[in-house]
PDB file of C-alpha atoms and ligand atoms in Angstrom:
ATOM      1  CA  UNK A 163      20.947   2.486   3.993  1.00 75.00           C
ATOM      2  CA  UNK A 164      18.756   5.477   2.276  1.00 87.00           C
ATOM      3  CA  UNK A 165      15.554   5.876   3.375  1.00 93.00           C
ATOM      4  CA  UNK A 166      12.707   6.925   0.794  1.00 96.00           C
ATOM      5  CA  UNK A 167       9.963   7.650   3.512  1.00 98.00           C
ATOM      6  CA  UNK A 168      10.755   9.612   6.909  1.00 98.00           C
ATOM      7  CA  UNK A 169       8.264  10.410   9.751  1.00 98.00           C
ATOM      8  CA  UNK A 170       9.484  12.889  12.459  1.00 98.00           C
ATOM      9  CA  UNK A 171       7.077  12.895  15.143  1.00 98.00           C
ATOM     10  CA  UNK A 172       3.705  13.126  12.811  1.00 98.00           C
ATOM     11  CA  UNK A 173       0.850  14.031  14.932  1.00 98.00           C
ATOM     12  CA  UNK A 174      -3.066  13.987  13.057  1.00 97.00           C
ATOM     13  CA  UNK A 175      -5.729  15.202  15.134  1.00 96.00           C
ATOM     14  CA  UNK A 176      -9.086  15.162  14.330  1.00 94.00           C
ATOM     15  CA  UNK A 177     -11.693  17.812  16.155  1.00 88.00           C
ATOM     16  CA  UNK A 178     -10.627  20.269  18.857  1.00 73.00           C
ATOM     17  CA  UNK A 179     -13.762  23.169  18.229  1.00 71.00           C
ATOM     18  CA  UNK A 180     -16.451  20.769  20.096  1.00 71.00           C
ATOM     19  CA  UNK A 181     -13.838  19.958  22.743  1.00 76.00           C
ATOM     20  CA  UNK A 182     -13.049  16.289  21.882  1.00 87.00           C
ATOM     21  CA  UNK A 183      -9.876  15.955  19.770  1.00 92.00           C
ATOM     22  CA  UNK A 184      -9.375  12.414  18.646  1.00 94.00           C
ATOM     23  CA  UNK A 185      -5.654  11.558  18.590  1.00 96.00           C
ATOM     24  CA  UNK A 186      -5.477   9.796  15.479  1.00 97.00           C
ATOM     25  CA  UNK A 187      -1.611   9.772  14.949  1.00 98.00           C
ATOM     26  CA  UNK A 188       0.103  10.969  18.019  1.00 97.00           C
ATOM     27  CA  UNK A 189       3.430  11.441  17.662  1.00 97.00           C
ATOM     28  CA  UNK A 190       5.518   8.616  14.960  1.00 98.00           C
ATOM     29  CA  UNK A 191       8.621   8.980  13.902  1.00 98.00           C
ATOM     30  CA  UNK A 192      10.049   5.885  11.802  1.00 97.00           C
ATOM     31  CA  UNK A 193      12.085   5.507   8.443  1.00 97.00           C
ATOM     32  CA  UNK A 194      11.081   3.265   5.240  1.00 97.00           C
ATOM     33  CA  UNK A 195      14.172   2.249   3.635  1.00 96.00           C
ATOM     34  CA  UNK A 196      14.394   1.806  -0.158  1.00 95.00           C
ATOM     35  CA  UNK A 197      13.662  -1.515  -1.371  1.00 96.00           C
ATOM     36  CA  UNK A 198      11.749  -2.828   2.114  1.00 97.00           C
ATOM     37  CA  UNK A 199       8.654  -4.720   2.630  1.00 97.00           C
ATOM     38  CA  UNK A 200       6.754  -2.825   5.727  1.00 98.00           C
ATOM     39  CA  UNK A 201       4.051  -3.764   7.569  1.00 98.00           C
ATOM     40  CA  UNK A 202       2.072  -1.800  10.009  1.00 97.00           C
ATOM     41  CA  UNK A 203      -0.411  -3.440  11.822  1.00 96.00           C
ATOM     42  CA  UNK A 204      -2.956  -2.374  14.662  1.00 92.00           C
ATOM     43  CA  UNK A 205      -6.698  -2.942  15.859  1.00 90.00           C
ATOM     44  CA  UNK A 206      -9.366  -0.712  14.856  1.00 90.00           C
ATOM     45  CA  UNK A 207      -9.404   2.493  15.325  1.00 92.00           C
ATOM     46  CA  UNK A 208      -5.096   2.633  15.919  1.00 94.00           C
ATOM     47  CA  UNK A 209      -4.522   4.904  12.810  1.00 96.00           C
ATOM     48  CA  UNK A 210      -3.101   2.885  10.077  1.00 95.00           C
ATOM     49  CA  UNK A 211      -5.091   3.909   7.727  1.00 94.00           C
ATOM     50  CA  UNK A 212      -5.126   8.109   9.090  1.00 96.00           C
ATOM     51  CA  UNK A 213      -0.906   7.449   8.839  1.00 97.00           C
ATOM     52  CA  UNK A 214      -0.894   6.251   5.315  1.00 95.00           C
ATOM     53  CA  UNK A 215      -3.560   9.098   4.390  1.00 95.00           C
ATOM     54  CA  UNK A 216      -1.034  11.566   5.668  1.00 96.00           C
ATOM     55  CA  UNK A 217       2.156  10.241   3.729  1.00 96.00           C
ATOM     56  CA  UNK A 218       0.267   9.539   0.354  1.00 93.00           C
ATOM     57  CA  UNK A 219      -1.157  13.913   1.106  1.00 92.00           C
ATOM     58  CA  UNK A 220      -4.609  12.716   0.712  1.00 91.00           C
ATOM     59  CA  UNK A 221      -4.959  14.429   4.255  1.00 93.00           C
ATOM     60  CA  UNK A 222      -2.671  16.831   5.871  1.00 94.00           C
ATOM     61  CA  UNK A 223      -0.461  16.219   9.009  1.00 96.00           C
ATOM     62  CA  UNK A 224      -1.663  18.668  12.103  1.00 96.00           C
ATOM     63  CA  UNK A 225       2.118  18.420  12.889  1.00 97.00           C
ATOM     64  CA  UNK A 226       5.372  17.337  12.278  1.00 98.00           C
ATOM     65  CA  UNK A 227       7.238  16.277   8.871  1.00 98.00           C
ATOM     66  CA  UNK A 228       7.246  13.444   6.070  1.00 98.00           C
ATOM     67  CA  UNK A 229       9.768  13.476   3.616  1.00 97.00           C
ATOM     68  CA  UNK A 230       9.124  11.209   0.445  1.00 96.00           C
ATOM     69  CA  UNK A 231      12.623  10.615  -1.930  1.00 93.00           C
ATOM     70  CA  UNK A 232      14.050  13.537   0.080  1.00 91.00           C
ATOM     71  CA  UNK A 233      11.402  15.507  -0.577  1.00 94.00           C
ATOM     72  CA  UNK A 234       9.513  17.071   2.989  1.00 96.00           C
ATOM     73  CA  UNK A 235       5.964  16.514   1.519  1.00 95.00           C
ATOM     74  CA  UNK A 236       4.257  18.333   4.480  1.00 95.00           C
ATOM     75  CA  UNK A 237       5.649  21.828   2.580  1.00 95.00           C
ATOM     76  CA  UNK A 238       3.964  20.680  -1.338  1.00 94.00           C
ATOM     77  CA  UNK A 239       0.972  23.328  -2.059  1.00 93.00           C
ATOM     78  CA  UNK A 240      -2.073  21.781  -2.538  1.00 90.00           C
ATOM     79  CA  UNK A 241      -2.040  22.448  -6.369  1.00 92.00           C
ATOM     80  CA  UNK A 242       0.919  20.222  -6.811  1.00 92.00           C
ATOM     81  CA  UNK A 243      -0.071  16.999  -4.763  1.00 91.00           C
ATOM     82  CA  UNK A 244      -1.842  15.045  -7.974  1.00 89.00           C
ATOM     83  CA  UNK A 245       1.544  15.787  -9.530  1.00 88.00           C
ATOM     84  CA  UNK A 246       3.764  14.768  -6.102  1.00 92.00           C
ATOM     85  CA  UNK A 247       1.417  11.261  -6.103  1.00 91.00           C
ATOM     86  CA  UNK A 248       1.596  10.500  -9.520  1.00 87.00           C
ATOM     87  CA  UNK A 249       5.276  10.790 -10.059  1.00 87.00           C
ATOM     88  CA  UNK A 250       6.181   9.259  -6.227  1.00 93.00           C
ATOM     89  CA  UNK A 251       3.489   7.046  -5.975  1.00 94.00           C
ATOM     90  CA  UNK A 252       1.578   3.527  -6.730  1.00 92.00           C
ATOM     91  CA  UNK A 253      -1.596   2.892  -4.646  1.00 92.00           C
ATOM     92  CA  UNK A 254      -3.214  -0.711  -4.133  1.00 91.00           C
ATOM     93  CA  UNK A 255      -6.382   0.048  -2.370  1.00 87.00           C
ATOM     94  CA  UNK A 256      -8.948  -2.899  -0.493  1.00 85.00           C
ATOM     95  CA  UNK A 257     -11.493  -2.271  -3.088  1.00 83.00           C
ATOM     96  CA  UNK A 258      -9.088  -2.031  -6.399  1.00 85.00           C
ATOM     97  CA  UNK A 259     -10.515   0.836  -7.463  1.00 87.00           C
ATOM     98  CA  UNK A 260     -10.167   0.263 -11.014  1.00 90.00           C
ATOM     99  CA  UNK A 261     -12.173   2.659 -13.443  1.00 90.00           C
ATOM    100  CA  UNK A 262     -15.056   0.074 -14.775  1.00 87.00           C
ATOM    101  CA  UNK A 263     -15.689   2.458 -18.081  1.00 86.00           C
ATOM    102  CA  UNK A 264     -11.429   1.035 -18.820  1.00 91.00           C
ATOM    103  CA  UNK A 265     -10.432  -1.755 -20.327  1.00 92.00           C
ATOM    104  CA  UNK A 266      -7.793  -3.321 -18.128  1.00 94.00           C
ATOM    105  CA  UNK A 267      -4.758  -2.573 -20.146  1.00 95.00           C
ATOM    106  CA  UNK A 268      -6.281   1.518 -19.703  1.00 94.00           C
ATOM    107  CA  UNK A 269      -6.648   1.791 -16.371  1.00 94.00           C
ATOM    108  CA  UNK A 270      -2.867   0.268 -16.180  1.00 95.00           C
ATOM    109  CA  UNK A 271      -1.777   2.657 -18.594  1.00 94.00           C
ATOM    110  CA  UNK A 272      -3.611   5.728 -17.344  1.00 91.00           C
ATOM    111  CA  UNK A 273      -0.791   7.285 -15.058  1.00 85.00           C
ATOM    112  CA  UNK A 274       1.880   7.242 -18.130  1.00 88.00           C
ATOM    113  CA  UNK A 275      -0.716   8.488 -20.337  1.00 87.00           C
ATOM    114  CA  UNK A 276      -1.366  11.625 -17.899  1.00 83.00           C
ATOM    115  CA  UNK A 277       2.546  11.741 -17.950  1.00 80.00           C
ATOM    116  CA  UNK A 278       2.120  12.179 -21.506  1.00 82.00           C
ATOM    117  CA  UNK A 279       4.905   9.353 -21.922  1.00 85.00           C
ATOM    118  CA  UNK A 280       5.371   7.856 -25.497  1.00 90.00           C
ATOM    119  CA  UNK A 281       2.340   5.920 -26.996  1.00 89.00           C
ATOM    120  CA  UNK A 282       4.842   2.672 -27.870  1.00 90.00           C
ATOM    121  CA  UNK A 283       6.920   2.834 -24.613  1.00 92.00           C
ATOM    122  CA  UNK A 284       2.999   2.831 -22.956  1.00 94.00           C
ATOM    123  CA  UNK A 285       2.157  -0.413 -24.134  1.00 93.00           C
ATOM    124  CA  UNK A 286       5.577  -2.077 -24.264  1.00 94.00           C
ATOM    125  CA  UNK A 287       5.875  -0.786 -20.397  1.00 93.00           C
ATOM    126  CA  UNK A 288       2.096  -2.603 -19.727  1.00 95.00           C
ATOM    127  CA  UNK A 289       2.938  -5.449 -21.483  1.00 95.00           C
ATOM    128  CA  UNK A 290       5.891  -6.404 -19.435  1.00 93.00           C
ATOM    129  CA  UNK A 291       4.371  -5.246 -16.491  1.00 92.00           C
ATOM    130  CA  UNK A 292       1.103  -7.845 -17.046  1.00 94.00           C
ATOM    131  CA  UNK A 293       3.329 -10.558 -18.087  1.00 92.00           C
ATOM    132  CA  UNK A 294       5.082 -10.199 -14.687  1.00 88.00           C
ATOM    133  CA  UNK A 295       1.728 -10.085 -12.797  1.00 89.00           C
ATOM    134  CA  UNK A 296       0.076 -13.367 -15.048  1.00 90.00           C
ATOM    135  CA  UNK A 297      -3.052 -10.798 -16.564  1.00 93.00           C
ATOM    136  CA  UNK A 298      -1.247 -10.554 -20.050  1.00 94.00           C
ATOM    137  CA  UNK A 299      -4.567 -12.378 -21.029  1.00 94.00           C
ATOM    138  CA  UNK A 300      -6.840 -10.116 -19.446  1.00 94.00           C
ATOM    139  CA  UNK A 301      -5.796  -6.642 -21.130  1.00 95.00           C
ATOM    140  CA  UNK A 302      -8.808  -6.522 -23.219  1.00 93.00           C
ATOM    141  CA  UNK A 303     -11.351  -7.165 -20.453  1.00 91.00           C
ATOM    142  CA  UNK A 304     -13.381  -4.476 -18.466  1.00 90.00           C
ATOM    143  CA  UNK A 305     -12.919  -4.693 -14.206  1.00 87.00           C
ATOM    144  CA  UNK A 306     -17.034  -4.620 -14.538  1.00 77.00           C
ATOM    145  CA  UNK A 307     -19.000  -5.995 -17.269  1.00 62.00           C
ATOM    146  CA  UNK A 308     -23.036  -5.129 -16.411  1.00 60.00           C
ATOM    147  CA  UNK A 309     -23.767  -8.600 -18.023  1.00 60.00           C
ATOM    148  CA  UNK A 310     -20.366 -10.498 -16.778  1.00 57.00           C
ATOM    149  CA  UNK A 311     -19.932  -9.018 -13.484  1.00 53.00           C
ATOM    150  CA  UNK A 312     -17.335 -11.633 -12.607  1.00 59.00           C
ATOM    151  CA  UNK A 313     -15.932 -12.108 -16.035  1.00 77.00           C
ATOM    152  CA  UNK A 314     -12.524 -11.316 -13.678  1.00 87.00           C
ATOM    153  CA  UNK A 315     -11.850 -12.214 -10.110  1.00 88.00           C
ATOM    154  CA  UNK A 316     -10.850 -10.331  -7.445  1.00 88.00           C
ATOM    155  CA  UNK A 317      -7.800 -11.665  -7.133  1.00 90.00           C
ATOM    156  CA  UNK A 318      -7.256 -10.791 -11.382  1.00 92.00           C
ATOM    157  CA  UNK A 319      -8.830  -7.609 -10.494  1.00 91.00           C
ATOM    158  CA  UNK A 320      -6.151  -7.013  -7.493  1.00 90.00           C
ATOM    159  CA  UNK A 321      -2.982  -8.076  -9.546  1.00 93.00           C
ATOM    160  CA  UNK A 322      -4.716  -5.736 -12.569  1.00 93.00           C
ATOM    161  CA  UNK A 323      -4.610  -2.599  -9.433  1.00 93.00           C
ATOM    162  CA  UNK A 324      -0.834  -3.506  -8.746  1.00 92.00           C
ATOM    163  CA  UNK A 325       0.094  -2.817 -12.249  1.00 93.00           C
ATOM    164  CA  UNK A 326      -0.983  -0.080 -12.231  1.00 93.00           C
ATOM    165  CA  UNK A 327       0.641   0.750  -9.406  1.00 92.00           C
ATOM    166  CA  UNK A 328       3.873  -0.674 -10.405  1.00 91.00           C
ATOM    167  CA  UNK A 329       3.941   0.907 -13.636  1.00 92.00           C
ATOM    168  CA  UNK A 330       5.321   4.200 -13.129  1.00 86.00           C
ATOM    169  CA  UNK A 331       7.578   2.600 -10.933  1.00 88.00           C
ATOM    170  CA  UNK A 332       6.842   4.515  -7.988  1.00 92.00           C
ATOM    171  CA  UNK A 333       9.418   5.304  -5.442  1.00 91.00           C
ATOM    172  CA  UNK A 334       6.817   3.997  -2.836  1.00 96.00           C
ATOM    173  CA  UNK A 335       3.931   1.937  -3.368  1.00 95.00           C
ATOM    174  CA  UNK A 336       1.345   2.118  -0.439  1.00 95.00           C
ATOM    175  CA  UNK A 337      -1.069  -0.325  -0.065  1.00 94.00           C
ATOM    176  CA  UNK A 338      -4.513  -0.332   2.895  1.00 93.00           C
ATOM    177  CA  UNK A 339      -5.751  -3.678   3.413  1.00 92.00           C
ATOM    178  CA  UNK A 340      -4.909  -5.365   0.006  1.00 92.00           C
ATOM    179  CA  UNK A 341      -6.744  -8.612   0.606  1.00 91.00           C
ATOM    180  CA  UNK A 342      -9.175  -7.498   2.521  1.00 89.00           C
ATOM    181  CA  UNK A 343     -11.493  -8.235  -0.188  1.00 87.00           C
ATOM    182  CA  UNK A 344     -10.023 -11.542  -1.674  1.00 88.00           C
ATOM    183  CA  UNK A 345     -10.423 -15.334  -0.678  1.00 90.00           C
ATOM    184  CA  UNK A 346      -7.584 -17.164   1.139  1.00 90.00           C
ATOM    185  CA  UNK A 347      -6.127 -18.679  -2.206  1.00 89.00           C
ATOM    186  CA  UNK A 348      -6.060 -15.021  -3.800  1.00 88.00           C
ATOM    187  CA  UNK A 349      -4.754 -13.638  -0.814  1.00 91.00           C
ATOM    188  CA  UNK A 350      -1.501 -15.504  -1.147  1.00 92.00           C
ATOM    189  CA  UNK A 351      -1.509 -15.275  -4.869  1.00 88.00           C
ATOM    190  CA  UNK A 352      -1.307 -11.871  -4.307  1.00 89.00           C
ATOM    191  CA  UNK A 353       1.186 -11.433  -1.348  1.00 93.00           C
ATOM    192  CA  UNK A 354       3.517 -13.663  -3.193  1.00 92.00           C
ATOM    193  CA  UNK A 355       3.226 -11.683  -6.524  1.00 89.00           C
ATOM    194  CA  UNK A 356       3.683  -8.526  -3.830  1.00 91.00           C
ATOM    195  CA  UNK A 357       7.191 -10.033  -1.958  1.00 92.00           C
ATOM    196  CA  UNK A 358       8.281 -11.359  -5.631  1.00 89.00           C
ATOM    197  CA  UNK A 359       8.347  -7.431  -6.791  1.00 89.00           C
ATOM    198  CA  UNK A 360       9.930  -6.748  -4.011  1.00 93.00           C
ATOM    199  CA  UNK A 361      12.736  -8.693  -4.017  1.00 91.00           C
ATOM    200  CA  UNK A 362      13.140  -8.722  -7.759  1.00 88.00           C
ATOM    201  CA  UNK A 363      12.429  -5.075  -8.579  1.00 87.00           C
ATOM    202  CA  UNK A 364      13.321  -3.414  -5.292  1.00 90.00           C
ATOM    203  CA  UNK A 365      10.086  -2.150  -5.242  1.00 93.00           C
ATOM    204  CA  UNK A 366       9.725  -0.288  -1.823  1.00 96.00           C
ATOM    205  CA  UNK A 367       6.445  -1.242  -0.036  1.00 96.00           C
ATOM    206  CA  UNK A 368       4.020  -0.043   3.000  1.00 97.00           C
ATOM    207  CA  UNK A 369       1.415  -2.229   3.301  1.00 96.00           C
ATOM    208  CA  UNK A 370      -1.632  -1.423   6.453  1.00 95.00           C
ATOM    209  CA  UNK A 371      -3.004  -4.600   6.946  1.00 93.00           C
ATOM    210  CA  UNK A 372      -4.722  -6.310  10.039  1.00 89.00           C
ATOM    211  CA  UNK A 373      -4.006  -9.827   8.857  1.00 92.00           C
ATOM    212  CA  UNK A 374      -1.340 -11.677  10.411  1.00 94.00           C
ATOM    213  CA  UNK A 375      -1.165 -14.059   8.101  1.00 95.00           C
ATOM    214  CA  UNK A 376      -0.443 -11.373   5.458  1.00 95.00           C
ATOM    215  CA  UNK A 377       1.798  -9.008   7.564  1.00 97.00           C
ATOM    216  CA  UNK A 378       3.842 -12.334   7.785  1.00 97.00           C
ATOM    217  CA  UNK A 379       4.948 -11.940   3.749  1.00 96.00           C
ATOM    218  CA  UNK A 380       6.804  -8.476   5.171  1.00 97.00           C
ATOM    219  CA  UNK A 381      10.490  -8.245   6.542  1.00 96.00           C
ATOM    220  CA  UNK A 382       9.754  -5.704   9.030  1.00 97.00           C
ATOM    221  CA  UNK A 383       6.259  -4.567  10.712  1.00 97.00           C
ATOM    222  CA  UNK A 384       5.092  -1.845  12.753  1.00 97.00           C
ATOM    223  CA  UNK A 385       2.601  -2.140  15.259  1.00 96.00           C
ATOM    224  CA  UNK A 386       0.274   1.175  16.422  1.00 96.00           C
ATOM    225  CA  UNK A 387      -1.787   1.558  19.239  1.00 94.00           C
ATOM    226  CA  UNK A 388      -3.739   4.756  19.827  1.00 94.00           C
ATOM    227  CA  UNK A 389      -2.138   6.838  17.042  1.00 97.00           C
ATOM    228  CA  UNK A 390       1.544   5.112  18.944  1.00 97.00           C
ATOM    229  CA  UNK A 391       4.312   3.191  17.641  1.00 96.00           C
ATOM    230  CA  UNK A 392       4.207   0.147  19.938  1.00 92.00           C
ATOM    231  CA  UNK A 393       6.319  -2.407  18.127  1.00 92.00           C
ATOM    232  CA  UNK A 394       8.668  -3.120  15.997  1.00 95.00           C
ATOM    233  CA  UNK A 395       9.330  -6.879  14.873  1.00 96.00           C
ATOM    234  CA  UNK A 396      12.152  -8.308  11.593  1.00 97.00           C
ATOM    235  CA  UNK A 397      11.655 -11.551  10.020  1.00 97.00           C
ATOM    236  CA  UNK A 398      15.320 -11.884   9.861  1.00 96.00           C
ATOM    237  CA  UNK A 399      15.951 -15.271   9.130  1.00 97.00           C
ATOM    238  CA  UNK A 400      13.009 -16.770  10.208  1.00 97.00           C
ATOM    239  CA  UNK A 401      10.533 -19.022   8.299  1.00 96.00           C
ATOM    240  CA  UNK A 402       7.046 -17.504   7.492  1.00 95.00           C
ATOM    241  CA  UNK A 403       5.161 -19.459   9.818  1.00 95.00           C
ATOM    242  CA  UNK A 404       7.832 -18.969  12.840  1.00 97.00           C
ATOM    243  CA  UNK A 405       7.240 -14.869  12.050  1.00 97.00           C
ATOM    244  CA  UNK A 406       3.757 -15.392  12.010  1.00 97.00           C
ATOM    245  CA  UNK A 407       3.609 -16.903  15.506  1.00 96.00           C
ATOM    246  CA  UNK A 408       5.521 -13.855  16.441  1.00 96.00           C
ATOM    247  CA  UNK A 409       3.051 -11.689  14.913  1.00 96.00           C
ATOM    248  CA  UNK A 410       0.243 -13.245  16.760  1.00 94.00           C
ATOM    249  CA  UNK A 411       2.247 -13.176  20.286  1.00 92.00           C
ATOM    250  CA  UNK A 412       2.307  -9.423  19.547  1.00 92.00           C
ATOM    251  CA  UNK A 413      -1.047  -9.052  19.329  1.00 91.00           C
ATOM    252  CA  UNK A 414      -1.763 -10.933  22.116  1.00 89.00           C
ATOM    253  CA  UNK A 415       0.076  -8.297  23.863  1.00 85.00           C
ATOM    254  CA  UNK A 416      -1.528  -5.703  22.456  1.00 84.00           C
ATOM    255  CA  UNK A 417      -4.825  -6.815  23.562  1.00 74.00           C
ATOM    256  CA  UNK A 418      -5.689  -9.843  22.171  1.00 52.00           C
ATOM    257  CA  UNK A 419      -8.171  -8.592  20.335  1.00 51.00           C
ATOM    258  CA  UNK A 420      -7.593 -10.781  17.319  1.00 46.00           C
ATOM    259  CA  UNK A 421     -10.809 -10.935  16.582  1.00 43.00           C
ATOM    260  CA  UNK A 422     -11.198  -7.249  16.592  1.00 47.00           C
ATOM    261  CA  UNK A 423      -8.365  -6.387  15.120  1.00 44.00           C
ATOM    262  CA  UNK A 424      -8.777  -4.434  11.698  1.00 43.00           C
TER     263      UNK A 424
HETATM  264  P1  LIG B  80      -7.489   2.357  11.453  1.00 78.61           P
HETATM  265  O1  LIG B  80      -7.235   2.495   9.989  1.00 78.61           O
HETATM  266  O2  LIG B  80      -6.319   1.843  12.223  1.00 78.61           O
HETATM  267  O3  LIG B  80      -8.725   1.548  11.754  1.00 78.61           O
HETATM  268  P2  LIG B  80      -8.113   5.189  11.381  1.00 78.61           P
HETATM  269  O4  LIG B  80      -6.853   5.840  10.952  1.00 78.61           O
HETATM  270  O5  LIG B  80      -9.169   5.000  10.357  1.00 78.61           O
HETATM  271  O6  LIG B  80      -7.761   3.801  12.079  1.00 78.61           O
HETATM  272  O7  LIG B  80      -8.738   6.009  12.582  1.00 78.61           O
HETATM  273  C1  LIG B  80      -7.985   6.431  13.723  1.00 78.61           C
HETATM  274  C2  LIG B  80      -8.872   7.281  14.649  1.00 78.61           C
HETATM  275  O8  LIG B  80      -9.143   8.531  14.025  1.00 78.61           O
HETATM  276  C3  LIG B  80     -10.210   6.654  14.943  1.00 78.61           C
HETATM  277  O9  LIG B  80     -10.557   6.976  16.274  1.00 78.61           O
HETATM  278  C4  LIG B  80     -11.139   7.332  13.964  1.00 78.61           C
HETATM  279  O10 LIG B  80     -12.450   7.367  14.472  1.00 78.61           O
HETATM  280  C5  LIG B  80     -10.534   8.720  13.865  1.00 78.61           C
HETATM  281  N1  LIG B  80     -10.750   9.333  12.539  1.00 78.61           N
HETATM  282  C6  LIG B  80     -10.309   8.866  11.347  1.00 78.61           C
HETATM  283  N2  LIG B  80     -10.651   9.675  10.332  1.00 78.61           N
HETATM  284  C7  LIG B  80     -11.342  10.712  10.914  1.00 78.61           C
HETATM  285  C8  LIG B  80     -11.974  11.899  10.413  1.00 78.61           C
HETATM  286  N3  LIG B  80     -11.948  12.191   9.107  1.00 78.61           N
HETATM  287  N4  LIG B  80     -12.582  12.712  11.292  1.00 78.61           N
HETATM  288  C9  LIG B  80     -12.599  12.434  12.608  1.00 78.61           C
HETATM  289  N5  LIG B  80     -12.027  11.347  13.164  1.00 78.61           N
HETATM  290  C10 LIG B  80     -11.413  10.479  12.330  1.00 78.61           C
HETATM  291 MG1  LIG B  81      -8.120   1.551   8.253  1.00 78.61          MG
END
């Protein structure tokens, strides 16, 4: 199987001059292969969300490597990172961070328009991308409106951020806490739309979340304590709801901290 992400033992620490160095990531080493649906999963504070900064080179590792499509990403220059993200990467971020001054259908197109791709192939490639996501409709419409602030919902505004992730298509798309922000009824709108990708695009995916309920959408997930790999679970094939008893078992184990887990 080819694997599009590798970790060898990635170590982030945070401090050292004071004397207290936070072991953020202490040591993973794991593979992504193409075409998966990943998990990782882990209570506050475990480094999910230091782990994904490191592969997506928003923040540097302190040691060890990360190749991305072959590529070892922990030897890019600084000057070339924008460029490594943009033509690697989709992002789907808690908060959707869509531009409010862009219509929709622009802050979908904006990658391929900083690719300087061709002005028709841009909006045939957003049209079929919206049509897959149900937000064909929507194109026109801004994320933020000061007089309409919920002319669109989050869980519009969330399917509007994955095409735009999708529409480069990435070689990995990384996603921290997608639903964090939605309702329940969004939150599986948009976990379904993320597995349907997935299995019908190949559409390799990393996903940090601390829900169980959405981890249990995922094939395979990865559970970190203290900067650690502790866990590794498949779905195999079991039903949702049979992997997400599994999923809570885990974190039973790892402290049953449910409520504190995020
Ligand atoms: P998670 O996403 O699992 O909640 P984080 O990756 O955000 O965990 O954090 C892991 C650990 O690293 C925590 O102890 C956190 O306080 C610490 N940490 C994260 N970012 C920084 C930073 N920029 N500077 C110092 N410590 C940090
Ligand atoms: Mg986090």
């Amino acid at each position: 199987m080819e694997h599009i992400l590798k970790l060898e033992q990635v170590k982030k620490y945070y401090g050292g001059a004071a004397g207290n160095i936070t072991k953020a990531v202490d040591g993973i080493s794991m593979e992504v292969n193409k075409g998966e649906f990943t998990a990782i999963m882990g209570a506050s504070g475990s480094g999910k969300t230091t782990l994904l900064n490191c592969i997506s080179t928003i923040d540097t590792v302190t040691a060890g490597h990360i190749t991305v499509n072959h590529q070892d990403i922990t030897k890019i220059k600084e000057k070339d990172f924008a460029s490594f993200r943009r033509k690697n990467l989709g992002f789907i971020f808690q908060d959707f961070n869509l531009l409010d001054t862009l219509t929709i259908e622009e802050n979908i197109s904006l990658s391929l328009i900083i690719n300087k791709a061709n002005p028709s192939s841009i909006e045939q490639r957003v049209h079929a991308i919206a049509d897959k996501l149900g937000i064909r409709d929507i194109l026109s419409k801004f994320p933020y409106c000061g007089y309409f602030p919920y002319e669109l919902s989050g869980g519009q505004k969330q399917r509007c951020a994955c095409a735009r992730a999708l529409i480069n298509e990435p070689n990995l798309i990384l996603a921290d806490e997608p639903t964090g922000a939605l309702d329940s009824r969004s939150s599986r709108l948009l976990l379904e739309t993320m597995s349907d990708i997935n299995r019908k695009m190949h559409t390799t995916i990393l996903m940090v979340t601390h829900d169980p309920f959405s981890a249990s959408f995922c094939e395979r997930i990865l559970f970190l304590k203290d900067g650690k790999l502790f866990n590794e679970i498949f779905k195999g094939e079991k039903s949702r709801k049979e992997f997400f008893n599994e999923i809570l078992d885990i974190l039973t184990l790892l402290g049953g901290e449910l409520g504190n887990v995020r």
